Amino acid sequence: MRRYPLYVFDLDGTLYRGDEPIPHAAETVRRLAAEGSAVRYFTNNSGQTREFFTRKLLSMGFPCEPHMVHSTATGLAALCRERGVDRVFCVGEPGLVRTLRESGVEVANADRRHRVWPLGEADTVVVGICRTFSYALLDAALQCLLRGARFWATNTDATYPLEEGRLEPGAGSLVAAVATCAGRQPDLVVGKPSPLIVGQILREAGVPPEDALLVGDRPETDLECGRTLGCPTCLVLTGVTSHPPEGQPFCEDLRGLLAKG
Ligand SMILES: [Mg+2]
């Protein structure tokens, strides 16, 4: 397989499963980086900060610095800067609140520990995974939307997988609750399969789409998010997909990226 100037890796199912690194993944990514390719990581997770993922990836032996990590939290923060949004109402985890605040976005309904409460209002409502979700928080978000606020979602994944096949409700289930009472769908979803964050990654890295290989375990999200931009893609069979769709380039595990020819 040819070497690409930039590799964009999905995390769960591609580099690790929960807290277990996937065999051969770390040494493959280290080798690509050592041979001069740029590496970026992209997750739909909005609940943690860049620093959290950096520590996790480093502890598993992957090369990582905070700027290499892109999540739907960092994507949302970048979008706020691009669109001049400086205050939001947030349905989300402390990691999302913190990421927004660190990029200069005021969160109308969060306390000093970055926890969200059903208080305050803003012209933009952002919705992501939120383990403290409540009827009161839903009501407060609805009131903002009824006054005409924008509605931005981190991602619409119905569930997300943990170790041993356990599924937990994903951000999409909370986005659906907000959408149902507001009677409207999000104006914008930043996570995969939207191409928005891959576009941000390419611009920041200064790499054209054809020189960036997207690598992931879900064709319909990890790979779709770059296809419309013209990025080549590679499916790995270490996660949720065991049969590649017809015509989809794939490898059994990440070592396939180093294969000659
Ligand atoms: Mg995955």
Short mmCIF file of C-alpha atoms and ligand atoms in Angstrom, two decimals:
data_model
loop_
_atom_site.label_atom_id
_atom_site.label_comp_id
_atom_site.label_asym_id
_atom_site.label_seq_id
_atom_site.Cartn_x
_atom_site.Cartn_y
_atom_site.Cartn_z
CA MET A 1 0.00 0.00 0.00
CA ARG A 2 1.34 3.49 -0.79
CA ARG A 3 2.48 5.73 2.06
CA TYR A 4 0.28 8.77 2.65
CA PRO A 5 1.43 12.16 3.96
CA LEU A 6 -1.47 12.07 6.46
CA TYR A 7 -3.29 9.25 8.26
CA VAL A 8 -6.56 9.93 10.11
CA PHE A 9 -7.39 7.13 12.54
CA ASP A 10 -10.69 6.33 14.21
CA LEU A 11 -10.11 5.28 17.84
CA ASP A 12 -12.55 2.65 19.14
CA GLY A 13 -12.37 -0.60 17.19
CA THR A 14 -9.40 0.70 15.19
CA LEU A 15 -6.68 1.47 17.78
CA TYR A 16 -8.28 0.08 20.95
CA ARG A 17 -11.40 -1.55 22.33
CA GLY A 18 -12.40 0.26 25.50
CA ASP A 19 -9.19 0.11 27.55
CA GLU A 20 -7.54 -2.67 25.54
CA PRO A 21 -5.11 -1.69 22.77
CA ILE A 22 -5.64 -3.66 19.54
CA PRO A 23 -2.61 -5.87 18.75
CA HIS A 24 -0.10 -4.37 16.28
CA ALA A 25 -1.90 -0.99 16.14
CA ALA A 26 0.53 1.07 18.23
CA GLU A 27 3.69 -0.17 16.52
CA THR A 28 2.13 0.44 13.09
CA VAL A 29 1.17 4.03 13.90
CA ARG A 30 4.59 4.67 15.49
CA ARG A 31 6.30 3.38 12.36
CA LEU A 32 4.19 5.54 10.00
CA ALA A 33 4.97 8.60 12.13
CA ALA A 34 8.68 7.73 12.34
CA GLU A 35 8.82 7.45 8.55
CA GLY A 36 7.48 10.99 8.19
CA SER A 37 3.69 10.71 7.85
CA ALA A 38 1.49 13.03 9.88
CA VAL A 39 -1.02 11.29 12.17
CA ARG A 40 -4.37 12.56 13.46
CA TYR A 41 -7.00 10.85 15.61
CA PHE A 42 -10.73 11.47 15.17
CA THR A 43 -13.50 10.28 17.50
CA ASN A 44 -17.21 11.07 17.69
CA ASN A 45 -16.83 11.09 21.50
CA SER A 46 -17.63 14.56 22.89
CA GLY A 47 -17.38 13.75 26.59
CA GLN A 48 -13.62 14.01 27.08
CA THR A 49 -10.90 16.57 26.48
CA ARG A 50 -7.96 16.34 24.07
CA GLU A 51 -5.68 15.86 27.08
CA PHE A 52 -7.67 12.81 28.20
CA PHE A 53 -7.29 11.09 24.81
CA THR A 54 -3.62 12.11 24.61
CA ARG A 55 -2.89 10.43 27.97
CA LYS A 56 -4.86 7.33 26.97
CA LEU A 57 -3.14 6.97 23.58
CA LEU A 58 0.35 7.60 25.03
CA SER A 59 -0.26 5.00 27.75
CA MET A 60 -0.98 2.45 25.02
CA GLY A 61 2.17 3.34 23.08
CA PHE A 62 0.66 5.52 20.32
CA PRO A 63 2.46 8.72 19.32
CA CYS A 64 0.25 11.60 20.45
CA GLU A 65 0.17 15.28 21.31
CA PRO A 66 -3.05 17.16 22.10
CA HIS A 67 -3.23 18.90 18.69
CA MET A 68 -3.35 15.47 17.00
CA VAL A 69 -6.69 14.61 18.65
CA HIS A 70 -9.96 15.71 17.05
CA SER A 71 -13.26 14.94 18.77
CA THR A 72 -16.77 16.26 18.27
CA ALA A 73 -16.03 18.54 21.25
CA THR A 74 -13.02 20.13 19.51
CA GLY A 75 -14.99 20.19 16.25
CA LEU A 76 -17.86 22.03 17.90
CA ALA A 77 -15.47 24.52 19.53
CA ALA A 78 -13.79 25.19 16.15
CA LEU A 79 -17.19 25.63 14.53
CA CYS A 80 -18.20 28.19 17.18
CA ARG A 81 -15.03 30.17 16.40
CA GLU A 82 -15.60 29.95 12.63
CA ARG A 83 -19.23 31.08 12.91
CA GLY A 84 -18.67 33.74 15.57
CA VAL A 85 -20.73 31.97 18.26
CA ASP A 86 -19.39 33.06 21.66
CA ARG A 87 -22.10 31.74 24.00
CA VAL A 88 -24.02 28.44 24.02
CA PHE A 89 -26.53 26.48 26.09
CA CYS A 90 -24.95 23.05 26.53
CA VAL A 91 -26.42 19.59 26.99
CA GLY A 92 -23.15 17.74 27.55
CA GLU A 93 -20.43 16.34 29.74
CA PRO A 94 -17.83 18.42 31.64
CA GLY A 95 -15.29 17.51 28.93
CA LEU A 96 -17.39 19.28 26.29
CA VAL A 97 -17.98 22.32 28.51
CA ARG A 98 -14.27 22.56 29.26
CA THR A 99 -13.29 22.22 25.59
CA LEU A 100 -15.74 25.00 24.62
CA ARG A 101 -14.55 27.27 27.44
CA GLU A 102 -10.88 26.73 26.62
CA SER A 103 -11.54 27.96 23.11
CA GLY A 104 -13.26 31.09 24.41
CA VAL A 105 -16.91 30.04 24.18
CA GLU A 106 -19.06 30.96 27.18
CA VAL A 107 -21.35 28.15 28.40
CA ALA A 108 -24.50 29.79 29.78
CA ASN A 109 -25.61 26.90 31.99
CA ALA A 110 -22.39 25.42 33.46
CA ASP A 111 -20.77 25.84 36.89
CA ARG A 112 -17.11 26.21 37.80
CA ARG A 113 -16.61 22.44 37.68
CA HIS A 114 -17.90 22.42 34.07
CA ARG A 115 -21.16 20.65 35.04
CA VAL A 116 -24.35 21.66 33.23
CA TRP A 117 -27.57 22.78 34.94
CA PRO A 118 -31.10 23.66 33.70
CA LEU A 119 -30.47 27.40 34.02
CA GLY A 120 -29.55 30.14 31.59
CA GLU A 121 -30.15 30.67 27.90
CA ALA A 122 -28.27 31.27 24.68
CA ASP A 123 -28.84 31.65 20.93
CA THR A 124 -27.14 28.32 20.22
CA VAL A 125 -27.99 24.99 21.86
CA VAL A 126 -25.30 22.29 21.60
CA VAL A 127 -26.24 18.70 22.40
CA GLY A 128 -23.86 15.78 23.01
CA ILE A 129 -23.54 12.81 25.33
CA CYS A 130 -24.75 13.91 28.78
CA ARG A 131 -24.89 11.49 31.68
CA THR A 132 -26.66 14.06 33.88
CA PHE A 133 -29.43 14.53 31.30
CA SER A 134 -32.77 15.31 32.95
CA TYR A 135 -36.28 16.50 32.15
CA ALA A 136 -35.38 19.93 33.55
CA LEU A 137 -32.31 20.20 31.29
CA LEU A 138 -34.40 19.09 28.29
CA ASP A 139 -37.01 21.74 29.17
CA ALA A 140 -34.37 24.49 29.44
CA ALA A 141 -32.92 23.51 26.04
CA LEU A 142 -36.43 23.51 24.57
CA GLN A 143 -37.10 27.05 25.83
CA CYS A 144 -33.95 28.30 24.03
CA LEU A 145 -35.01 26.54 20.82
CA LEU A 146 -38.56 27.90 21.03
CA ARG A 147 -37.02 31.38 21.16
CA GLY A 148 -35.25 30.58 17.89
CA ALA A 149 -31.83 29.30 19.00
CA ARG A 150 -29.63 27.31 16.60
CA PHE A 151 -29.51 23.57 17.28
CA TRP A 152 -26.11 21.91 16.86
CA ALA A 153 -25.42 18.26 17.70
CA THR A 154 -22.10 16.53 18.33
CA ASN A 155 -23.19 13.28 16.67
CA THR A 156 -26.23 11.09 16.18
CA ASP A 157 -24.86 7.68 17.22
CA ALA A 158 -27.72 5.75 18.86
CA THR A 159 -25.41 3.76 21.12
CA TYR A 160 -21.73 3.27 21.71
CA PRO A 161 -19.93 0.02 22.42
CA LEU A 162 -17.95 -0.79 25.57
CA GLU A 163 -15.92 -3.84 26.53
CA GLU A 164 -17.51 -7.27 26.23
CA GLY A 165 -20.25 -6.13 23.90
CA ARG A 166 -22.04 -3.84 26.37
CA LEU A 167 -23.88 -0.94 24.68
CA GLU A 168 -24.69 2.41 26.33
CA PRO A 169 -27.07 5.11 25.04
CA GLY A 170 -25.22 7.43 22.65
CA ALA A 171 -25.53 11.17 22.03
CA GLY A 172 -28.05 10.44 19.27
CA SER A 173 -30.63 9.31 21.82
CA LEU A 174 -30.39 12.69 23.60
CA VAL A 175 -30.35 14.64 20.33
CA ALA A 176 -33.55 12.76 19.43
CA ALA A 177 -35.21 13.79 22.71
CA VAL A 178 -34.40 17.46 22.06
CA ALA A 179 -35.45 17.19 18.40
CA THR A 180 -38.75 15.54 19.34
CA CYS A 181 -39.93 18.21 21.77
CA ALA A 182 -38.62 21.05 19.60
CA GLY A 183 -40.26 19.59 16.49
CA ARG A 184 -37.11 20.10 14.43
CA GLN A 185 -33.94 18.26 13.57
CA PRO A 186 -30.47 19.68 14.37
CA ASP A 187 -29.36 22.43 11.98
CA LEU A 188 -25.96 20.80 11.97
CA VAL A 189 -24.25 17.61 13.16
CA VAL A 190 -20.47 17.89 13.50
CA GLY A 191 -19.56 14.20 13.99
CA LYS A 192 -19.09 11.38 11.52
CA PRO A 193 -20.53 10.80 8.93
CA SER A 194 -20.53 14.60 8.47
CA PRO A 195 -17.38 15.73 6.57
CA LEU A 196 -17.06 18.83 8.77
CA ILE A 197 -14.27 17.68 11.12
CA VAL A 198 -12.26 15.89 8.41
CA GLY A 199 -12.39 19.21 6.52
CA GLN A 200 -11.01 20.97 9.64
CA ILE A 201 -8.25 18.33 9.96
CA LEU A 202 -7.19 18.71 6.31
CA ARG A 203 -7.12 22.51 6.53
CA GLU A 204 -5.12 22.49 9.77
CA ALA A 205 -2.65 19.91 8.46
CA GLY A 206 -2.42 21.64 5.06
CA VAL A 207 -2.88 18.35 3.21
CA PRO A 208 -5.11 17.84 0.12
CA PRO A 209 -7.82 15.15 0.45
CA GLU A 210 -6.15 12.70 -1.93
CA ASP A 211 -3.06 12.58 0.34
CA ALA A 212 -4.99 11.72 3.51
CA LEU A 213 -5.96 8.12 4.25
CA LEU A 214 -8.94 7.64 6.56
CA VAL A 215 -8.73 4.44 8.60
CA GLY A 216 -11.65 3.09 10.61
CA ASP A 217 -13.84 0.12 11.50
CA ARG A 218 -17.24 1.54 10.40
CA PRO A 219 -17.57 2.21 6.66
CA GLU A 220 -20.83 4.15 7.05
CA THR A 221 -19.34 6.71 9.46
CA ASP A 222 -15.51 6.58 9.80
CA LEU A 223 -14.96 6.27 6.06
CA GLU A 224 -18.04 8.06 4.72
CA CYS A 225 -17.03 11.29 6.50
CA GLY A 226 -14.07 11.77 4.15
CA ARG A 227 -15.31 10.11 0.99
CA THR A 228 -17.37 13.11 -0.08
CA LEU A 229 -14.23 15.26 0.29
CA GLY A 230 -12.22 12.88 -1.90
CA CYS A 231 -10.11 11.13 0.75
CA PRO A 232 -9.02 7.52 0.14
CA THR A 233 -10.20 5.11 2.85
CA CYS A 234 -9.16 1.84 4.45
CA LEU A 235 -11.43 -0.36 6.54
CA VAL A 236 -9.89 -2.46 9.34
CA LEU A 237 -11.61 -5.63 10.48
CA THR A 238 -10.63 -5.28 14.15
CA GLY A 239 -13.86 -3.56 15.22
CA VAL A 240 -17.55 -3.82 14.38
CA THR A 241 -17.22 -4.86 10.72
CA SER A 242 -16.14 -8.36 9.73
CA HIS A 243 -17.23 -8.33 6.06
CA PRO A 244 -16.01 -5.40 3.95
CA PRO A 245 -18.58 -3.90 1.55
CA GLU A 246 -17.84 -4.63 -2.09
CA GLY A 247 -15.12 -2.41 -3.53
CA GLN A 248 -14.01 -1.10 -0.11
CA PRO A 249 -10.21 -1.31 0.40
CA PHE A 250 -9.55 -3.08 3.71
CA CYS A 251 -6.95 -4.83 5.82
CA GLU A 252 -7.36 -7.42 8.57
CA ASP A 253 -5.46 -5.24 11.04
CA LEU A 254 -3.34 -2.11 10.87
CA ARG A 255 -0.21 -3.98 9.76
CA GLY A 256 -1.83 -3.98 6.32
CA LEU A 257 -0.99 -0.27 6.05
CA LEU A 258 2.71 -1.17 6.01
CA ALA A 259 2.39 -3.91 3.39
CA LYS A 260 4.54 -3.50 0.32
CA GLY A 261 2.96 -3.08 -3.09
MG MG B 1 -14.65 2.85 15.57
#
